[in-house]
Amino acid sequence: MAPFSEPETRGISDFVLNHPEIKVYLAMHSYSQLWISPWGFDYARPPHYHLQNAMALAAESASRAVHGVQYRVGRSIEILYAVSGGARDWAYDKAGVTYSYTVELRDTGRYGFLLPADQIIPTAEETFPAYLTVGQWILDHPQ
């Protein structure tokens, strides 16, 4: 299987590449409670690391303020393990989207992919303010 071999991923890549005005790329996943920024494959920090980390910390703070649930912020290679082929790295490197992240939602492993129904709404409640913070960050930090 080659990169973008499936029609869905090809559609996303074509859209992102054809819209250079895109400022943020957020890949939503579950689970682990993380905000992961580039690079996942290299210990060298990318040129925009300080901006990426600052925005992720602001988003995490807005999220945590809702229910007190903490998300770890950092690069995969620093907070998890080395990984290559991530969408966030592609969006940052190939599409030029400075603010590119993988956001791993609840939980940290107790329930894994089978999040109890009573945690779904709270997850959305804490994610929404984080996304509002991301939007405000983009408005306040034009590039």
PDB file of C-alpha atoms in Angstrom:
ATOM      1  CA  MET A   1       0.000   0.000   0.000  1.00  0.00           C
ATOM      2  CA  ALA A   2       1.418   3.376  -1.004  1.00  0.00           C
ATOM      3  CA  PRO A   3       0.802   6.766   0.596  1.00  0.00           C
ATOM      4  CA  PHE A   4      -2.584   8.170  -0.428  1.00  0.00           C
ATOM      5  CA  SER A   5      -3.485   4.916  -2.201  1.00  0.00           C
ATOM      6  CA  GLU A   6      -7.040   5.004  -0.866  1.00  0.00           C
ATOM      7  CA  PRO A   7      -9.603   7.449  -2.300  1.00  0.00           C
ATOM      8  CA  GLU A   8     -10.360   8.978   1.099  1.00  0.00           C
ATOM      9  CA  THR A   9      -6.756   9.800   1.919  1.00  0.00           C
ATOM     10  CA  ARG A  10      -6.133  10.957  -1.670  1.00  0.00           C
ATOM     11  CA  GLY A  11      -9.104  13.321  -1.357  1.00  0.00           C
ATOM     12  CA  ILE A  12      -7.801  14.802   1.878  1.00  0.00           C
ATOM     13  CA  SER A  13      -4.269  15.239   0.538  1.00  0.00           C
ATOM     14  CA  ASP A  14      -5.512  16.827  -2.690  1.00  0.00           C
ATOM     15  CA  PHE A  15      -7.746  19.207  -0.755  1.00  0.00           C
ATOM     16  CA  VAL A  16      -5.016  20.265   1.668  1.00  0.00           C
ATOM     17  CA  LEU A  17      -2.426  20.718  -1.095  1.00  0.00           C
ATOM     18  CA  ASN A  18      -4.874  22.767  -3.188  1.00  0.00           C
ATOM     19  CA  HIS A  19      -5.708  25.111  -0.313  1.00  0.00           C
ATOM     20  CA  PRO A  20      -2.491  26.778   0.867  1.00  0.00           C
ATOM     21  CA  GLU A  21      -4.568  29.099   3.051  1.00  0.00           C
ATOM     22  CA  ILE A  22      -5.144  26.248   5.515  1.00  0.00           C
ATOM     23  CA  LYS A  23      -3.519  27.228   8.804  1.00  0.00           C
ATOM     24  CA  VAL A  24      -4.324  24.221  11.016  1.00  0.00           C
ATOM     25  CA  TYR A  25      -4.415  20.470  10.464  1.00  0.00           C
ATOM     26  CA  LEU A  26      -5.927  18.407  13.282  1.00  0.00           C
ATOM     27  CA  ALA A  27      -6.075  14.634  13.010  1.00  0.00           C
ATOM     28  CA  MET A  28      -8.475  13.333  15.661  1.00  0.00           C
ATOM     29  CA  HIS A  29      -7.762   9.945  17.200  1.00  0.00           C
ATOM     30  CA  SER A  30      -8.497   7.943  20.279  1.00  0.00           C
ATOM     31  CA  TYR A  31      -7.107   7.222  22.735  1.00  0.00           C
ATOM     32  CA  SER A  32      -4.298   8.541  24.999  1.00  0.00           C
ATOM     33  CA  GLN A  33      -5.116  12.187  25.833  1.00  0.00           C
ATOM     34  CA  LEU A  34      -2.341  13.796  23.808  1.00  0.00           C
ATOM     35  CA  TRP A  35      -1.662  16.810  21.622  1.00  0.00           C
ATOM     36  CA  ILE A  36       1.142  15.609  19.335  1.00  0.00           C
ATOM     37  CA  SER A  37       3.081  17.960  17.050  1.00  0.00           C
ATOM     38  CA  PRO A  38       5.779  17.319  14.399  1.00  0.00           C
ATOM     39  CA  TRP A  39       8.235  15.576  14.129  1.00  0.00           C
ATOM     40  CA  GLY A  40       7.476  12.012  15.101  1.00  0.00           C
ATOM     41  CA  PHE A  41      10.503  10.501  13.417  1.00  0.00           C
ATOM     42  CA  ASP A  42      13.408  12.757  14.410  1.00  0.00           C
ATOM     43  CA  TYR A  43      14.743  14.212  17.649  1.00  0.00           C
ATOM     44  CA  ALA A  44      15.570  17.441  15.812  1.00  0.00           C
ATOM     45  CA  ARG A  45      12.829  19.958  16.475  1.00  0.00           C
ATOM     46  CA  PRO A  46      11.118  21.527  13.457  1.00  0.00           C
ATOM     47  CA  PRO A  47      11.642  25.235  12.715  1.00  0.00           C
ATOM     48  CA  HIS A  48       8.224  26.213  14.119  1.00  0.00           C
ATOM     49  CA  TYR A  49       8.458  24.030  17.223  1.00  0.00           C
ATOM     50  CA  HIS A  50       8.061  26.875  19.731  1.00  0.00           C
ATOM     51  CA  LEU A  51       4.908  28.171  18.017  1.00  0.00           C
ATOM     52  CA  GLN A  52       3.488  24.658  17.656  1.00  0.00           C
ATOM     53  CA  ASN A  53       4.162  23.815  21.282  1.00  0.00           C
ATOM     54  CA  ALA A  54       2.789  27.122  22.579  1.00  0.00           C
ATOM     55  CA  MET A  55      -0.472  26.708  20.683  1.00  0.00           C
ATOM     56  CA  ALA A  56      -0.864  23.090  21.816  1.00  0.00           C
ATOM     57  CA  LEU A  57      -0.256  24.109  25.438  1.00  0.00           C
ATOM     58  CA  ALA A  58      -2.896  26.845  25.148  1.00  0.00           C
ATOM     59  CA  ALA A  59      -5.396  24.385  23.642  1.00  0.00           C
ATOM     60  CA  GLU A  60      -4.660  21.807  26.326  1.00  0.00           C
ATOM     61  CA  SER A  61      -5.140  24.413  29.043  1.00  0.00           C
ATOM     62  CA  ALA A  62      -8.544  25.390  27.621  1.00  0.00           C
ATOM     63  CA  SER A  63      -9.515  21.733  27.473  1.00  0.00           C
ATOM     64  CA  ARG A  64      -8.333  20.979  31.008  1.00  0.00           C
ATOM     65  CA  ALA A  65     -10.294  23.954  32.379  1.00  0.00           C
ATOM     66  CA  VAL A  66     -13.579  22.220  31.550  1.00  0.00           C
ATOM     67  CA  HIS A  67     -13.375  18.925  33.479  1.00  0.00           C
ATOM     68  CA  GLY A  68      -9.814  18.893  34.809  1.00  0.00           C
ATOM     69  CA  VAL A  69      -8.755  16.143  32.401  1.00  0.00           C
ATOM     70  CA  GLN A  70      -5.105  16.564  31.453  1.00  0.00           C
ATOM     71  CA  TYR A  71      -3.669  15.919  28.003  1.00  0.00           C
ATOM     72  CA  ARG A  72       0.072  15.584  27.466  1.00  0.00           C
ATOM     73  CA  VAL A  73       1.602  17.930  24.907  1.00  0.00           C
ATOM     74  CA  GLY A  74       4.671  17.246  22.800  1.00  0.00           C
ATOM     75  CA  ARG A  75       6.211  15.475  19.885  1.00  0.00           C
ATOM     76  CA  SER A  76       5.587  11.760  19.528  1.00  0.00           C
ATOM     77  CA  ILE A  77       9.278  10.962  19.734  1.00  0.00           C
ATOM     78  CA  GLU A  78       9.450  12.797  23.081  1.00  0.00           C
ATOM     79  CA  ILE A  79       6.235  11.696  24.803  1.00  0.00           C
ATOM     80  CA  LEU A  80       5.586   8.285  23.213  1.00  0.00           C
ATOM     81  CA  TYR A  81       7.961   6.746  20.696  1.00  0.00           C
ATOM     82  CA  ALA A  82       9.422   7.332  17.246  1.00  0.00           C
ATOM     83  CA  VAL A  83       6.893   7.043  14.442  1.00  0.00           C
ATOM     84  CA  SER A  84       7.040   7.853  10.738  1.00  0.00           C
ATOM     85  CA  GLY A  85       4.314   8.416   8.193  1.00  0.00           C
ATOM     86  CA  GLY A  86       2.089  10.528  10.414  1.00  0.00           C
ATOM     87  CA  ALA A  87      -0.434  12.876   8.837  1.00  0.00           C
ATOM     88  CA  ARG A  88       0.722  15.770  11.014  1.00  0.00           C
ATOM     89  CA  ASP A  89       4.306  15.442   9.735  1.00  0.00           C
ATOM     90  CA  TRP A  90       3.065  15.296   6.135  1.00  0.00           C
ATOM     91  CA  ALA A  91       0.780  18.323   6.608  1.00  0.00           C
ATOM     92  CA  TYR A  92       3.626  20.321   8.140  1.00  0.00           C
ATOM     93  CA  ASP A  93       6.398  19.258   5.774  1.00  0.00           C
ATOM     94  CA  LYS A  94       4.662  18.754   2.429  1.00  0.00           C
ATOM     95  CA  ALA A  95       1.585  20.959   2.693  1.00  0.00           C
ATOM     96  CA  GLY A  96       3.214  23.763   4.695  1.00  0.00           C
ATOM     97  CA  VAL A  97       0.613  23.781   7.485  1.00  0.00           C
ATOM     98  CA  THR A  98       2.560  25.121  10.459  1.00  0.00           C
ATOM     99  CA  TYR A  99       0.037  24.065  13.084  1.00  0.00           C
ATOM    100  CA  SER A 100      -0.314  20.339  12.427  1.00  0.00           C
ATOM    101  CA  TYR A 101      -1.288  17.952  15.209  1.00  0.00           C
ATOM    102  CA  THR A 102      -2.638  14.590  16.106  1.00  0.00           C
ATOM    103  CA  VAL A 103      -5.086  14.969  18.968  1.00  0.00           C
ATOM    104  CA  GLU A 104      -5.597  11.749  20.901  1.00  0.00           C
ATOM    105  CA  LEU A 105      -8.845  12.016  22.856  1.00  0.00           C
ATOM    106  CA  ARG A 106      -9.905  10.190  26.035  1.00  0.00           C
ATOM    107  CA  ASP A 107      -8.956   7.983  27.738  1.00  0.00           C
ATOM    108  CA  THR A 108      -5.439   6.971  28.785  1.00  0.00           C
ATOM    109  CA  GLY A 109      -5.977   3.244  28.324  1.00  0.00           C
ATOM    110  CA  ARG A 110      -8.426   2.016  30.917  1.00  0.00           C
ATOM    111  CA  TYR A 111     -11.185   1.769  28.318  1.00  0.00           C
ATOM    112  CA  GLY A 112      -9.093   2.240  25.178  1.00  0.00           C
ATOM    113  CA  PHE A 113     -11.206   2.358  22.042  1.00  0.00           C
ATOM    114  CA  LEU A 114     -14.347   1.397  23.983  1.00  0.00           C
ATOM    115  CA  LEU A 115     -14.917   4.696  25.757  1.00  0.00           C
ATOM    116  CA  PRO A 116     -18.004   4.485  27.983  1.00  0.00           C
ATOM    117  CA  ALA A 117     -21.004   6.422  26.731  1.00  0.00           C
ATOM    118  CA  ASP A 118     -20.955   8.682  29.793  1.00  0.00           C
ATOM    119  CA  GLN A 119     -17.541  10.029  28.708  1.00  0.00           C
ATOM    120  CA  ILE A 120     -18.448  10.914  25.123  1.00  0.00           C
ATOM    121  CA  ILE A 121     -20.224  14.218  25.845  1.00  0.00           C
ATOM    122  CA  PRO A 122     -17.577  15.349  28.381  1.00  0.00           C
ATOM    123  CA  THR A 123     -14.898  14.620  25.790  1.00  0.00           C
ATOM    124  CA  ALA A 124     -16.691  16.870  23.316  1.00  0.00           C
ATOM    125  CA  GLU A 125     -17.218  19.513  25.994  1.00  0.00           C
ATOM    126  CA  GLU A 126     -13.491  19.695  26.688  1.00  0.00           C
ATOM    127  CA  THR A 127     -12.462  19.458  23.033  1.00  0.00           C
ATOM    128  CA  PHE A 128     -14.612  22.345  21.819  1.00  0.00           C
ATOM    129  CA  PRO A 129     -12.892  25.057  23.920  1.00  0.00           C
ATOM    130  CA  ALA A 130      -9.543  23.694  22.787  1.00  0.00           C
ATOM    131  CA  TYR A 131     -10.617  24.160  19.176  1.00  0.00           C
ATOM    132  CA  LEU A 132     -11.864  27.681  19.915  1.00  0.00           C
ATOM    133  CA  THR A 133      -8.452  28.408  21.410  1.00  0.00           C
ATOM    134  CA  VAL A 134      -6.768  27.090  18.262  1.00  0.00           C
ATOM    135  CA  GLY A 135      -8.921  29.400  16.132  1.00  0.00           C
ATOM    136  CA  GLN A 136      -8.156  32.401  18.314  1.00  0.00           C
ATOM    137  CA  TRP A 137      -4.455  31.555  18.234  1.00  0.00           C
ATOM    138  CA  ILE A 138      -4.496  31.638  14.430  1.00  0.00           C
ATOM    139  CA  LEU A 139      -6.214  35.025  14.453  1.00  0.00           C
ATOM    140  CA  ASP A 140      -3.740  36.399  16.992  1.00  0.00           C
ATOM    141  CA  HIS A 141      -0.612  34.967  15.300  1.00  0.00           C
ATOM    142  CA  PRO A 142      -0.934  35.545  11.543  1.00  0.00           C
ATOM    143  CA  GLN A 143       1.916  34.259   9.417  1.00  0.00           C
TER     144      GLN A 143
END
